[in-house]
Every structure is written in structure tokens, then in C-alpha cells.
Short mmCIF file of C-alpha atoms in Angstrom, two decimals:
data_model
loop_
_atom_site.label_atom_id
_atom_site.label_comp_id
_atom_site.label_asym_id
_atom_site.label_seq_id
_atom_site.Cartn_x
_atom_site.Cartn_y
_atom_site.Cartn_z
CA UNK C 68 0.00 0.00 0.00
CA UNK C 69 1.41 3.40 -0.93
CA UNK C 70 0.08 6.89 -0.36
CA UNK C 71 1.54 10.29 -1.15
CA UNK C 72 3.05 12.08 1.84
CA UNK C 73 3.30 15.88 1.84
CA UNK C 74 6.83 17.32 1.68
CA UNK C 75 6.86 18.00 5.45
CA UNK C 76 7.63 14.60 6.94
CA UNK C 77 4.94 13.23 9.21
CA UNK C 78 5.55 10.89 12.12
CA UNK C 79 3.46 7.72 12.06
CA UNK C 80 3.29 5.58 15.16
CA UNK C 81 2.50 1.89 14.74
CA UNK C 82 -0.73 0.66 16.33
CA UNK C 83 0.10 -1.92 18.98
CA UNK C 84 -1.96 -4.39 20.96
CA UNK C 85 -3.49 -1.74 23.18
CA UNK C 86 -3.88 0.91 20.49
CA UNK C 87 -7.26 2.51 19.96
CA UNK C 88 -8.50 5.16 17.57
CA UNK C 89 -8.18 8.59 19.08
CA UNK C 90 -10.62 10.28 16.78
CA UNK C 91 -11.56 9.66 13.15
CA UNK C 92 -15.21 10.53 12.76
CA UNK C 93 -15.78 12.58 15.86
CA UNK C 94 -18.81 11.06 17.53
CA UNK C 95 -18.29 9.14 20.78
CA UNK C 96 -19.98 6.31 22.59
CA UNK C 97 -19.58 2.81 23.98
CA UNK C 98 -16.55 0.70 23.07
CA UNK C 99 -16.78 -1.50 19.98
CA UNK C 100 -18.19 -4.90 20.78
CA UNK C 101 -16.02 -6.62 18.17
CA UNK C 102 -14.26 -9.99 18.47
CA UNK C 103 -11.71 -10.36 21.25
CA UNK C 104 -8.11 -9.69 20.22
CA UNK C 105 -9.35 -8.33 16.90
CA UNK C 106 -7.13 -5.24 16.96
CA UNK C 107 -7.81 -1.52 17.45
CA UNK C 108 -11.14 -0.33 18.72
CA UNK C 109 -13.85 1.40 16.76
CA UNK C 110 -13.49 5.22 16.76
CA UNK C 111 -16.31 5.33 19.29
CA UNK C 112 -13.83 3.91 21.82
CA UNK C 113 -11.26 6.69 21.52
CA UNK C 114 -9.10 7.09 24.62
CA UNK C 115 -7.26 10.36 24.18
CA UNK C 116 -7.99 13.94 23.31
CA UNK C 117 -6.05 14.97 20.23
CA UNK C 118 -2.99 17.16 20.75
CA UNK C 119 -3.41 20.55 22.44
CA UNK C 120 -6.46 20.23 24.67
CA UNK C 121 -8.95 23.02 23.95
CA UNK C 122 -9.92 25.22 26.94
CA UNK C 123 -13.38 25.07 28.47
CA UNK C 124 -15.72 27.95 27.63
CA UNK C 125 -17.06 29.93 30.58
CA UNK C 126 -20.78 30.61 30.32
CA UNK C 127 -20.38 34.28 31.23
CA UNK C 128 -17.55 35.00 28.80
CA UNK C 129 -17.94 36.61 25.39
CA UNK C 130 -17.51 33.18 23.79
CA UNK C 131 -20.04 31.75 26.24
CA UNK C 132 -22.61 34.30 25.10
CA UNK C 133 -21.67 33.70 21.46
CA UNK C 134 -22.01 29.91 21.60
CA UNK C 135 -25.12 29.45 23.77
CA UNK C 136 -26.81 27.90 20.75
CA UNK C 137 -24.32 25.01 20.78
CA UNK C 138 -24.56 22.00 23.05
CA UNK C 139 -24.55 18.28 23.62
CA UNK C 140 -26.39 15.99 21.18
CA UNK C 141 -27.06 12.48 22.48
CA UNK C 142 -28.12 9.86 19.96
CA UNK C 143 -28.91 6.18 19.84
CA UNK C 144 -26.99 3.97 22.26
CA UNK C 145 -25.68 6.97 24.15
CA UNK C 146 -23.41 8.24 21.37
CA UNK C 147 -22.48 11.89 21.79
CA UNK C 148 -21.93 14.72 19.32
CA UNK C 149 -22.17 18.50 19.29
CA UNK C 150 -24.99 20.43 17.62
CA UNK C 151 -26.07 24.05 17.19
CA UNK C 152 -29.46 25.75 16.95
CA UNK C 153 -29.87 27.30 13.50
CA UNK C 154 -32.46 29.18 11.48
CA UNK C 155 -33.01 30.47 7.97
CA UNK C 156 -33.35 34.08 6.94
CA UNK C 157 -35.24 36.65 9.02
CA UNK C 158 -36.43 36.33 12.60
CA UNK C 159 -37.61 32.87 13.68
CA UNK C 160 -41.26 32.35 14.49
CA UNK C 161 -41.31 31.83 18.29
CA UNK C 162 -43.99 29.16 17.92
CA UNK C 163 -42.04 27.11 15.37
CA UNK C 164 -40.13 23.99 16.44
CA UNK C 165 -36.41 24.74 16.54
CA UNK C 166 -33.83 23.14 14.25
CA UNK C 167 -30.33 22.03 15.21
CA UNK C 168 -27.45 21.29 12.85
CA UNK C 169 -24.87 18.53 13.30
CA UNK C 170 -23.02 15.92 11.24
CA UNK C 171 -24.76 13.27 9.17
CA UNK C 172 -22.87 10.51 10.96
CA UNK C 173 -24.29 11.80 14.25
CA UNK C 174 -27.74 10.91 12.90
CA UNK C 175 -26.66 7.56 11.46
CA UNK C 176 -23.04 6.41 11.24
CA UNK C 177 -24.07 3.46 9.06
CA UNK C 178 -25.04 5.69 6.13
CA UNK C 179 -23.45 4.55 2.90
CA UNK C 180 -21.77 6.45 0.09
CA UNK C 181 -24.96 7.75 -1.54
CA UNK C 182 -27.54 7.68 1.26
CA UNK C 183 -29.81 10.69 1.83
CA UNK C 184 -32.41 10.77 4.63
CA UNK C 185 -35.35 13.19 4.36
CA UNK C 186 -37.99 13.85 7.02
CA UNK C 187 -38.05 10.80 9.26
CA UNK C 188 -39.02 10.38 12.89
CA UNK C 189 -36.02 10.39 15.20
CA UNK C 190 -35.44 7.23 17.24
CA UNK C 191 -36.38 7.20 20.90
CA UNK C 192 -33.92 8.66 23.34
CA UNK C 193 -32.31 11.38 21.22
CA UNK C 194 -31.81 14.67 23.05
CA UNK C 195 -30.10 18.05 22.88
CA UNK C 196 -28.86 20.31 25.69
CA UNK C 197 -27.96 23.87 24.58
CA UNK C 198 -25.62 26.27 26.42
CA UNK C 199 -23.71 23.22 27.59
CA UNK C 200 -20.98 24.93 29.64
CA UNK C 201 -19.08 23.62 32.63
CA UNK C 202 -20.11 26.41 35.00
CA UNK C 203 -23.86 26.79 34.40
CA UNK C 204 -25.25 23.37 35.35
CA UNK C 205 -28.36 24.97 36.87
CA UNK C 206 -29.26 26.35 33.43
CA UNK C 207 -28.96 23.06 31.54
CA UNK C 208 -32.24 22.08 29.90
CA UNK C 209 -32.51 18.96 27.79
CA UNK C 210 -34.97 18.73 24.89
CA UNK C 211 -36.10 15.75 22.83
CA UNK C 212 -35.05 15.40 19.20
CA UNK C 213 -38.29 14.66 17.34
CA UNK C 214 -37.37 14.37 13.66
CA UNK C 215 -34.48 13.91 11.29
CA UNK C 216 -35.36 16.65 8.84
CA UNK C 217 -32.34 15.89 6.64
CA UNK C 218 -29.16 13.83 6.87
CA UNK C 219 -26.49 12.69 4.46
CA UNK C 220 -22.83 11.75 4.17
CA UNK C 221 -22.88 12.13 0.40
CA UNK C 222 -20.58 15.00 -0.64
CA UNK C 223 -21.09 16.65 2.77
CA UNK C 224 -21.61 15.32 6.30
CA UNK C 225 -24.63 17.10 7.78
CA UNK C 226 -27.87 16.46 9.63
CA UNK C 227 -30.67 18.89 10.38
CA UNK C 228 -32.81 17.79 13.33
CA UNK C 229 -36.08 19.13 14.75
CA UNK C 230 -36.44 19.61 18.51
CA UNK C 231 -39.49 19.38 20.74
CA UNK C 232 -38.62 22.93 21.88
CA UNK C 233 -39.72 26.03 20.00
CA UNK C 234 -37.55 28.98 19.13
CA UNK C 235 -39.53 30.95 21.69
CA UNK C 236 -38.76 28.47 24.47
CA UNK C 237 -35.07 28.59 23.58
CA UNK C 238 -35.11 32.40 23.44
CA UNK C 239 -36.30 32.37 27.06
CA UNK C 240 -33.02 30.58 27.84
CA UNK C 241 -31.10 33.25 25.89
CA UNK C 242 -30.38 30.76 23.12
CA UNK C 243 -30.35 32.59 19.79
CA UNK C 244 -30.07 30.55 16.57
CA UNK C 245 -27.26 31.02 14.09
CA UNK C 246 -27.85 31.96 10.47
CA UNK C 247 -25.58 29.92 8.22
CA UNK C 248 -22.94 31.39 5.91
CA UNK C 249 -23.91 31.30 2.24
CA UNK C 250 -20.35 30.62 1.04
CA UNK C 251 -17.36 28.66 2.40
CA UNK C 252 -14.24 30.22 3.85
CA UNK C 253 -10.95 30.69 2.03
CA UNK C 254 -7.61 29.23 3.08
CA UNK C 255 -5.97 31.33 5.76
CA UNK C 256 -9.24 32.44 7.38
CA UNK C 257 -9.02 32.59 11.21
CA UNK C 258 -11.60 30.34 12.83
CA UNK C 259 -13.18 29.45 16.14
CA UNK C 260 -14.69 26.06 16.83
CA UNK C 261 -17.04 25.30 19.74
CA UNK C 262 -17.33 21.58 20.50
CA UNK C 263 -17.89 19.22 23.42
CA UNK C 264 -15.35 16.38 23.26
CA UNK C 265 -15.85 13.38 25.51
CA UNK C 266 -13.24 10.81 24.50
CA UNK C 267 -10.20 11.11 26.71
CA UNK C 268 -11.81 13.91 28.73
CA UNK C 269 -12.31 13.51 32.46
CA UNK C 270 -15.83 12.93 33.72
CA UNK C 271 -17.14 16.30 34.86
CA UNK C 272 -15.17 18.19 32.20
CA UNK C 273 -17.07 17.05 29.11
CA UNK C 274 -18.53 20.41 28.17
CA UNK C 275 -18.16 22.97 25.40
CA UNK C 276 -14.60 23.91 24.60
CA UNK C 277 -13.10 26.43 22.20
CA UNK C 278 -10.45 25.76 19.56
CA UNK C 279 -8.86 28.84 18.04
CA UNK C 280 -7.38 27.97 14.68
CA UNK C 281 -7.42 28.75 10.97
CA UNK C 282 -8.36 27.21 7.64
CA UNK C 283 -5.23 25.74 6.07
CA UNK C 284 -6.92 24.72 2.80
CA UNK C 285 -10.30 25.12 1.14
CA UNK C 286 -12.30 23.07 -1.36
CA UNK C 287 -10.63 19.82 -0.27
CA UNK C 288 -11.78 16.49 -1.70
CA UNK C 289 -11.76 14.01 1.19
CA UNK C 290 -12.11 10.24 1.32
CA UNK C 291 -12.71 8.27 4.52
CA UNK C 292 -13.96 4.70 4.70
CA UNK C 293 -16.89 4.51 2.23
CA UNK C 294 -17.49 8.25 1.95
CA UNK C 295 -16.50 10.78 -0.71
CA UNK C 296 -16.70 14.42 0.36
CA UNK C 297 -16.25 17.64 -1.61
CA UNK C 298 -15.25 21.21 -0.80
CA UNK C 299 -14.20 20.48 2.79
CA UNK C 300 -12.10 22.86 4.85
CA UNK C 301 -8.81 21.63 6.26
CA UNK C 302 -7.97 23.24 9.62
CA UNK C 303 -5.27 23.23 12.27
CA UNK C 304 -7.84 23.13 15.09
CA UNK C 305 -6.52 21.14 18.06
CA UNK C 306 -8.15 19.43 21.03
CA UNK C 307 -10.55 17.59 18.75
CA UNK C 308 -11.79 14.11 19.74
CA UNK C 309 -14.90 11.94 19.88
CA UNK C 310 -17.89 14.08 20.85
CA UNK C 311 -16.58 17.05 18.83
CA UNK C 312 -18.52 15.97 15.73
CA UNK C 313 -20.89 18.69 14.59
CA UNK C 314 -19.02 21.39 16.51
CA UNK C 315 -19.79 24.88 15.20
CA UNK C 316 -16.95 26.38 13.15
CA UNK C 317 -17.25 30.15 12.83
CA UNK C 318 -15.19 33.03 11.59
CA UNK C 319 -12.91 34.49 14.27
CA UNK C 320 -15.24 37.44 14.81
CA UNK C 321 -18.16 35.09 15.41
CA UNK C 322 -20.33 36.66 12.72
CA UNK C 323 -20.72 33.58 10.48
CA UNK C 324 -21.20 29.87 11.09
CA UNK C 325 -19.20 28.44 8.18
CA UNK C 326 -18.79 24.73 8.95
CA UNK C 327 -19.06 21.76 11.29
CA UNK C 328 -16.19 19.75 12.71
CA UNK C 329 -16.29 16.38 10.99
CA UNK C 330 -13.17 14.21 11.23
CA UNK C 331 -9.50 14.19 12.18
CA UNK C 332 -6.37 12.30 11.11
CA UNK C 333 -5.84 9.82 13.94
CA UNK C 334 -2.26 9.46 15.21
CA UNK C 335 -1.01 5.88 15.06
CA UNK C 336 -2.96 4.97 11.95
CA UNK C 337 -1.22 4.51 8.59
CA UNK C 338 -2.41 5.27 5.08
CA UNK C 339 -6.09 5.94 4.39
CA UNK C 340 -9.17 4.44 6.04
CA UNK C 341 -11.68 4.89 8.82
CA UNK C 342 -10.11 7.29 11.29
CA UNK C 343 -7.53 8.35 8.73
CA UNK C 344 -9.11 10.50 5.99
CA UNK C 345 -7.01 11.27 2.92
CA UNK C 346 -7.19 14.11 0.43
CA UNK C 347 -7.63 13.46 -3.28
CA UNK C 348 -6.08 15.56 -6.01
CA UNK C 349 -3.64 15.58 -8.95
CA UNK C 350 -0.96 13.92 -6.78
CA UNK C 351 -3.30 11.06 -5.86
CA UNK C 352 -4.26 10.31 -2.27
CA UNK C 353 -2.37 12.53 0.16
CA UNK C 354 -1.94 11.42 3.77
CA UNK C 355 -2.60 14.39 6.09
CA UNK C 356 -0.46 15.30 9.06
CA UNK C 357 -1.44 13.75 12.39
CA UNK C 358 -4.31 15.56 14.16
CA UNK C 359 -5.34 17.49 11.04
CA UNK C 360 -9.02 18.34 11.55
CA UNK C 361 -11.57 18.87 8.79
CA UNK C 362 -14.85 20.77 8.66
CA UNK C 363 -17.82 20.13 6.40
CA UNK C 364 -19.23 23.31 4.80
CA UNK C 365 -22.76 24.51 5.59
CA UNK C 366 -23.47 26.86 2.68
CA UNK C 367 -25.44 24.18 0.80
CA UNK C 368 -27.72 23.83 3.84
CA UNK C 369 -28.05 27.63 3.96
CA UNK C 370 -29.25 27.62 0.35
CA UNK C 371 -32.28 25.53 1.36
CA UNK C 372 -33.28 27.24 4.63
CA UNK C 373 -35.81 30.03 4.88
CA UNK C 374 -37.98 31.45 7.65
CA UNK C 375 -40.27 28.39 7.51
CA UNK C 376 -37.56 25.71 7.66
CA UNK C 377 -35.83 23.43 5.16
CA UNK C 378 -37.16 23.71 1.61
CA UNK C 379 -35.44 21.20 -0.66
CA UNK C 380 -37.40 22.40 -3.70
CA UNK C 381 -36.67 26.05 -3.04
CA UNK C 382 -35.11 27.82 -6.02
CA UNK C 383 -31.36 27.74 -5.56
CA UNK C 384 -31.35 24.90 -3.03
CA UNK C 385 -28.15 22.89 -3.53
CA UNK C 386 -28.79 19.93 -1.23
CA UNK C 387 -29.22 16.48 -2.73
CA UNK C 388 -32.86 15.36 -2.41
CA UNK C 389 -31.95 11.66 -2.60
CA UNK C 390 -33.68 11.10 -5.92
CA UNK C 391 -30.76 9.61 -7.87
CA UNK C 392 -30.42 6.07 -9.17
CA UNK C 393 -29.26 3.54 -6.58
CA UNK C 394 -25.70 2.19 -6.73
CA UNK C 395 -24.98 -1.09 -5.00
CA UNK C 396 -21.43 -2.31 -4.27
CA UNK C 397 -20.32 1.31 -4.20
CA UNK C 398 -16.73 0.73 -2.99
CA UNK C 399 -13.90 -1.75 -3.36
CA UNK C 400 -10.18 -2.27 -2.72
CA UNK C 401 -8.37 -4.31 -5.34
CA UNK C 402 -5.09 -5.01 -7.04
CA UNK C 403 -4.91 -3.99 -10.69
CA UNK C 404 -4.89 -7.64 -11.73
CA UNK C 405 -6.88 -10.36 -9.98
CA UNK C 406 -7.03 -14.13 -10.50
CA UNK C 407 -9.98 -13.44 -12.81
CA UNK C 408 -8.01 -10.97 -14.92
CA UNK C 409 -7.82 -7.15 -14.92
CA UNK C 410 -9.72 -5.56 -12.04
CA UNK C 411 -13.12 -4.21 -12.98
CA UNK C 412 -15.78 -1.94 -11.57
CA UNK C 413 -18.32 -3.88 -9.52
CA UNK C 414 -21.23 -1.45 -9.53
CA UNK C 415 -24.85 -2.45 -9.93
CA UNK C 416 -27.26 0.39 -10.69
CA UNK C 417 -31.02 0.19 -10.14
CA UNK C 418 -33.76 2.84 -10.42
CA UNK C 419 -34.69 4.81 -7.33
CA UNK C 420 -37.89 3.77 -5.56
CA UNK C 421 -39.97 6.29 -7.49
CA UNK C 422 -38.68 5.02 -10.84
CA UNK C 423 -37.62 8.49 -11.96
CA UNK C 424 -34.87 7.30 -14.29
CA UNK C 425 -35.11 5.07 -17.32
CA UNK C 426 -31.56 5.63 -18.55
CA UNK C 427 -28.18 5.86 -16.85
CA UNK C 428 -24.85 7.34 -17.93
CA UNK C 429 -21.34 6.77 -16.54
CA UNK C 430 -17.96 8.41 -16.43
CA UNK C 431 -14.91 7.78 -14.28
CA UNK C 432 -11.56 9.25 -13.30
CA UNK C 433 -9.23 9.98 -10.39
CA UNK C 434 -10.87 11.11 -7.16
CA UNK C 435 -10.33 14.78 -6.44
CA UNK C 436 -9.76 15.51 -10.12
CA UNK C 437 -12.94 14.18 -11.69
CA UNK C 438 -15.99 16.44 -11.33
CA UNK C 439 -19.05 14.22 -11.56
CA UNK C 440 -21.36 17.25 -11.77
CA UNK C 441 -19.97 18.24 -15.19
CA UNK C 442 -21.82 16.59 -18.10
CA UNK C 443 -18.63 16.41 -20.15
CA UNK C 444 -17.11 12.94 -20.27
CA UNK C 445 -20.23 10.87 -19.61
CA UNK C 446 -20.79 8.03 -22.03
CA UNK C 447 -23.93 7.40 -24.04
CA UNK C 448 -26.86 6.66 -21.70
CA UNK C 449 -27.88 3.02 -21.30
CA UNK C 450 -31.38 1.76 -20.79
CA UNK C 451 -32.09 1.32 -17.03
CA UNK C 452 -34.73 -1.32 -16.36
CA UNK C 453 -36.16 -2.43 -13.04
CA UNK C 454 -33.66 -5.31 -13.10
CA UNK C 455 -30.80 -2.83 -13.11
CA UNK C 456 -27.53 -2.40 -15.00
CA UNK C 457 -24.16 -3.90 -14.07
CA UNK C 458 -21.16 -1.68 -14.74
CA UNK C 459 -18.12 -3.93 -15.09
CA UNK C 460 -15.73 -1.92 -17.25
CA UNK C 461 -12.03 -2.48 -16.51
CA UNK C 462 -10.51 -0.24 -13.86
CA UNK C 463 -7.50 1.89 -14.75
CA UNK C 464 -4.36 -0.16 -14.04
CA UNK C 465 -2.61 2.68 -12.23
CA UNK C 466 -2.70 2.85 -8.46
CA UNK C 467 -4.97 5.34 -6.76
CA UNK C 468 -8.57 6.08 -5.84
CA UNK C 469 -10.91 6.16 -8.80
CA UNK C 470 -14.47 7.46 -8.78
CA UNK C 471 -17.35 6.25 -10.94
CA UNK C 472 -19.96 8.92 -11.66
CA UNK C 473 -23.49 7.58 -12.11
CA UNK C 474 -26.28 9.83 -13.42
CA UNK C 475 -29.82 8.64 -14.12
CA UNK C 476 -31.93 10.45 -16.68
CA UNK C 477 -35.20 10.40 -18.64
CA UNK C 478 -33.93 9.49 -22.13
CA UNK C 479 -30.87 8.64 -24.19
CA UNK C 480 -29.92 12.22 -25.07
CA UNK C 481 -27.95 13.17 -21.90
CA UNK C 482 -29.20 16.74 -22.13
CA UNK C 483 -32.28 18.69 -21.11
CA UNK C 484 -33.75 19.68 -17.71
CA UNK C 485 -34.08 16.13 -16.43
CA UNK C 486 -30.43 15.39 -17.08
CA UNK C 487 -29.29 18.73 -15.63
CA UNK C 488 -30.87 17.83 -12.30
CA UNK C 489 -29.16 14.41 -12.35
CA UNK C 490 -25.74 15.82 -13.18
CA UNK C 491 -26.15 18.23 -10.24
CA UNK C 492 -26.48 15.27 -7.84
CA UNK C 493 -24.98 12.11 -9.34
CA UNK C 494 -24.38 8.94 -7.42
CA UNK C 495 -20.92 7.49 -6.91
CA UNK C 496 -18.93 4.32 -6.69
CA UNK C 497 -15.24 4.19 -5.89
CA UNK C 498 -12.37 1.77 -6.29
CA UNK C 499 -8.95 1.85 -4.67
CA UNK C 500 -6.35 0.19 -6.93
CA UNK C 501 -3.37 -0.82 -4.81
CA UNK C 502 -0.47 -3.00 -5.97
CA UNK C 503 1.97 -2.07 -3.19
CA UNK C 504 2.51 -4.54 -0.34
CA UNK C 505 2.27 -3.26 3.24
CA UNK C 506 5.16 -0.98 4.10
CA UNK C 507 5.63 -2.35 7.62
CA UNK C 508 6.50 -5.80 8.92
CA UNK C 509 4.02 -7.95 10.82
CA UNK C 510 4.24 -8.08 14.60
CA UNK C 511 2.74 -10.50 17.12
CA UNK C 512 1.59 -10.21 20.71
CA UNK C 513 2.76 -13.07 22.96
CA UNK C 514 1.49 -13.41 26.52
CA UNK C 515 2.32 -16.18 28.98
CA UNK C 516 -0.02 -17.54 31.64
CA UNK C 517 -0.41 -20.51 33.93
CA UNK C 518 -2.92 -23.16 32.92
CA UNK C 519 -5.30 -25.00 35.25
CA UNK C 520 -2.76 -27.83 35.49
CA UNK C 521 -0.05 -25.41 36.57
CA UNK C 522 1.75 -25.65 33.24
CA UNK C 523 3.02 -22.59 31.38
CA UNK C 524 1.16 -21.59 28.24
CA UNK C 525 1.25 -18.79 25.69
CA UNK C 526 -1.44 -16.75 24.00
CA UNK C 527 -0.24 -15.66 20.59
CA UNK C 528 -1.93 -13.40 18.06
CA UNK C 529 -0.82 -11.06 15.27
CA UNK C 530 -1.25 -7.31 15.69
CA UNK C 531 -3.17 -5.27 13.13
CA UNK C 532 -1.71 -2.02 11.83
CA UNK C 533 -4.54 -0.09 10.13
CA UNK C 534 -4.54 0.63 7.32
CA UNK C 535 -1.36 -1.13 6.19
CA UNK C 536 -2.08 -4.56 7.68
CA UNK C 537 -5.77 -5.32 8.10
CA UNK C 538 -5.87 -9.14 8.00
CA UNK C 539 -3.57 -12.11 8.56
CA UNK C 540 -3.00 -15.72 7.69
CA UNK C 541 -1.17 -17.79 10.30
CA UNK C 542 0.23 -21.24 10.94
CA UNK C 543 2.36 -22.68 13.72
CA UNK C 544 4.20 -25.82 14.76
CA UNK C 545 7.36 -27.13 16.42
CA UNK C 546 10.32 -24.90 15.64
CA UNK C 547 12.37 -27.71 14.15
CA UNK C 548 9.80 -28.72 11.56
CA UNK C 549 7.90 -25.55 10.63
CA UNK C 550 8.90 -23.64 7.48
CA UNK C 551 7.14 -20.28 7.21
CA UNK C 552 8.14 -20.00 3.54
CA UNK C 553 6.06 -23.11 2.72
CA UNK C 554 2.54 -21.87 1.75
CA UNK C 555 0.90 -25.06 2.99
CA UNK C 556 -0.93 -24.90 6.29
CA UNK C 557 -1.75 -21.21 6.49
CA UNK C 558 -5.30 -20.29 7.49
CA UNK C 559 -7.08 -16.96 8.03
CA UNK C 560 -6.69 -15.48 11.51
CA UNK C 561 -10.21 -14.98 12.88
CA UNK C 562 -9.42 -12.91 15.94
CA UNK C 563 -8.99 -15.70 18.50
CA UNK C 564 -5.46 -16.04 19.95
CA UNK C 565 -3.64 -19.33 19.62
CA UNK C 566 -2.87 -21.19 22.86
CA UNK C 567 0.49 -23.00 22.87
CA UNK C 568 1.88 -25.21 25.67
CA UNK C 569 5.41 -24.19 26.67
CA UNK C 570 6.35 -27.80 27.49
CA UNK C 571 5.78 -28.82 23.85
CA UNK C 572 7.88 -25.96 22.49
CA UNK C 573 9.80 -24.17 21.32
CA UNK C 574 7.28 -23.16 18.67
CA UNK C 575 7.43 -21.28 15.39
CA UNK C 576 4.46 -19.01 14.75
CA UNK C 577 4.25 -17.88 11.11
CA UNK C 578 2.28 -14.87 9.88
CA UNK C 579 1.53 -13.20 6.55
CA UNK C 580 -0.09 -9.77 6.75
CA UNK C 581 -2.45 -8.39 4.12
CA UNK C 582 -3.80 -4.95 3.32
CA UNK C 583 -7.35 -4.27 2.12
CA UNK C 584 -6.37 -5.11 -1.48
CA UNK C 585 -4.88 -8.46 -0.36
CA UNK C 586 -1.28 -7.43 -1.00
CA UNK C 587 0.79 -9.72 1.26
CA UNK C 588 3.87 -9.18 3.38
CA UNK C 589 6.65 -11.77 3.22
CA UNK C 590 6.06 -14.72 5.56
CA UNK C 591 7.45 -13.80 8.96
CA UNK C 592 8.52 -16.33 11.63
CA UNK C 593 8.32 -15.74 15.37
CA UNK C 594 9.77 -18.04 18.01
CA UNK C 595 7.54 -18.79 20.99
CA UNK C 596 9.42 -20.32 23.89
#
């Protein structure tokens, strides 16, 4: 696996047996209930605050008055994020139910590449507490989240949620909604970010904090896990960890809410993957510096908000309404050549539930360079029946992240109003072509213990190193007769450590590590004695 590293060298720390994700997507909650010994925890189990802990905001300070609309969002299973009360143009109607803005993954972290949620009842137990400062506990009022007005992780990472409280009830608490900026910030813009991290923060100190920082890049194309994001803002905000998701990012003077904290480059993780977003561009995938934080822009949401709420069919609204053709198998990791021949796209396209599209057109290219919203480069539309269309064209043989643009339309012309709307909000599939073996050697964790019979035993298991080594094959046997170079006898490691009796040793434990594209490391022997 190989990724482009910026000229300034970055320090990458290997993930060991006790390593956990310190951030990634910035929601927080219970530890991952994955298989024992399976490697690092889910980002919900982060254990540290990222570098440079952000100071707590005092309720009576200027920043406390400025950020009273921000607070703690609690979702399903006790996951925590940050959210902010927002409103469209003009003065809010005091009798209208208030809206809060947060990340899409705070509404549903299982959303896929192209998912869009519109106007659904919120699950039981969701709540929001505004003015969530450390020194005003007597003022804390918690309100129920009633509806998911809008949520997506397609292009942007936002959710707009409706509270049980009205704007009038919040005004009585001196909570004034923000009006969203109608354009993103430029690189170099000074910023302030109000967020309530929980991971790695002492109990009793998990309240709103302030990061003072700046935008270090604008209009960034960002890839993390299954998601493809556009026009993100890269920042040098510090003190960001789980719970910070959805934190309000404003200009330094506090006059505009320009973004929401979304994700961070987790120290100890290598390459690109969940918890380690990478930027796409002419140089390919670029690995960001540790603790680099990103913000999702809010100007597209602003384009759809007015005094009455979210209006997706309002003239000029730039949010995706979720009316595009459906793409299954939207992402894959592969080598350029497979046992079946050259690697191919594995995308199946079916009409949306309303059957709006009877044709579909495709184009593809490098992520961060290819603009799927431009009609130029799409092929001739194909007939799209209820059974769907399989797109299995060969992938480019060169390494990198490739994006497949999928636009449904009404006919085979690829022009006209119906096609213009589809090109504005295409669907995507992506493929990571990777022919480079892992850049680090496998390691194993060996622990000794006393068995019930009093005899010495060992627990042995290989250690994952996301996202360079993500799976293993292992075999073991007496040291004298076990040849790790012999491919016979290897089997997939399923997360359960091997138990070896010391009296029958010494042992040889053999491992081969694999990345997500199944590139192997050389077989590596370890002596257990």
C-alpha cells in the first residue's frame, strides 16, 4: 500500500496491541463490541484527546454568550456529538419547532456512500442540551429530538434535526439561533470552533470547549472509509476528539457559522481508512499530518433554509434530495490484476424507488480531479430497467482512488432539464487500486499464563496495523519442523489467539499480513518459547 506524503515529513506511530483510535469521525460512545483480540477499537472507543487540549468555555464569557446555541447531542446507544441551533433568513417564528445542525454521521453512522435521509421520525432517546458549559449546570435544559429533517454523508456530512422545543422556548433561555454562511471560507481564514469532546476527557469536564485555529486549505476532496466528500475545509484546530462531531466552526469574529467539525487524522494509523481520511487531487491520495481536523461546509444547507424551515425544492437549493439512481457495491479495494483478470468496476445500478430514471450514464476518473457534476465525459446513456444495469468496465491499471460517476436520466440524449438535475447530484462508486505490499512488517503479541494444570502456556496473536495490515494468515508448529516459507498450512486469523503449551515448544508461529487489497507481506517467523 502506498500513499503520497506531503513534503513535510509526518511521524506515524504503529498501532500496537493496546492501540485505539483517538478520533476519526468525531462522535463518541460505547466501546466496539467486536471480536476479542481483533485489533484496534472502533473510533467510538477513543481514549485520548487529540494534541493541544482546547480550553473550556465559561458561560459568562464573550464566547459563552456567542455559543449558547451550541450543546450536547445524544443519539442512539448513548453516542455523543455536538450540535447548534440554526435558522433560515429573518427572525424565527417563536412558535415554530427549533432546528439544530450537526453531522450526518451523528444521525446515522451506518449511512453509505450515496444515502440521503429526508424527514423521518427520530429514534427514541435522542436529546439536545444547549448552552452546555461547565459552570452553568443549573441552566442546563434537555430537549427531545423529534425528527431527522435531513441527513447525508454524500458530498457533505450534515444532519438537520427538529427539537421538541420552540424557538420561543429557547429564546427564554437566551439561546439565539445562528444563520448559516452562504459561502465557504478561504484558506488562511481565522476560525473558532465550539465543540464538546468526551473521548479522553475527564468525567465532569465534558462540556463545550473552544479551539482557536485557521483554515489551512479550502475546497478539499476528502475520502474516509466509504465516503467521498467535496469542498471540505482543512484546519489546524486542536483538542478535537470523539464528541466534537458537529461542533460549530465560525469566523474568528463570530459573525458567520461556516462549517461543522467532521473528522480528524488519527495518530497511530497509517495510510487511508476509517479514522484516517485522505485528500484526493492531482498527486493522488495525500496522507494528512497527524491531528489534522476537517470541517464540512454549511453553505449548501443555507441555500435551502428560509424562515419556515428546510425547503429542498426552493429555487437555488443545492442539497441532494436523494432522488438519484441507486448504486450497490459502491466501494472496493483491489489489485490492478486479480485471478480473474484485470480488475473491474463492480457497480450495480437500479432505479430509485420512485422510478424516476429510465436511462443511466457513466464516467470515471481519479478522485479529487474528476468532477461528476460536469456533463462532459459521460458516455452514451444506457437503458435502465427495473432489473438494473451492471457496470463492469475495466478499472485503470494505475494505483490510486478512482471514482465512478453515475447519473440517471429520462432518455438517451444526456441533455435537457431532467439530465441537468441528475448531473447536479450524481451517485458514486469508488475503487482503490493498490499493488503495493504493506510498508511495515508484521508483529505479534505473545502473553504467557499458567494453565489450570499449573503448566506454562502462551497466548499468541498477530497485531493489526490499520490501514497497512488489516488481515492475517497464520500457521504454527514445532520450531524444528515448521517452514514459514512453505505456503501449505496457512489459514485466516479470525481474531482468536492461539494457545500454545510451553512444554511442547519451542514453537514457530508464522504470519503473513495483508492490506485491504490483499497485498501480502513476506512470511514472517516468530519463536515462541
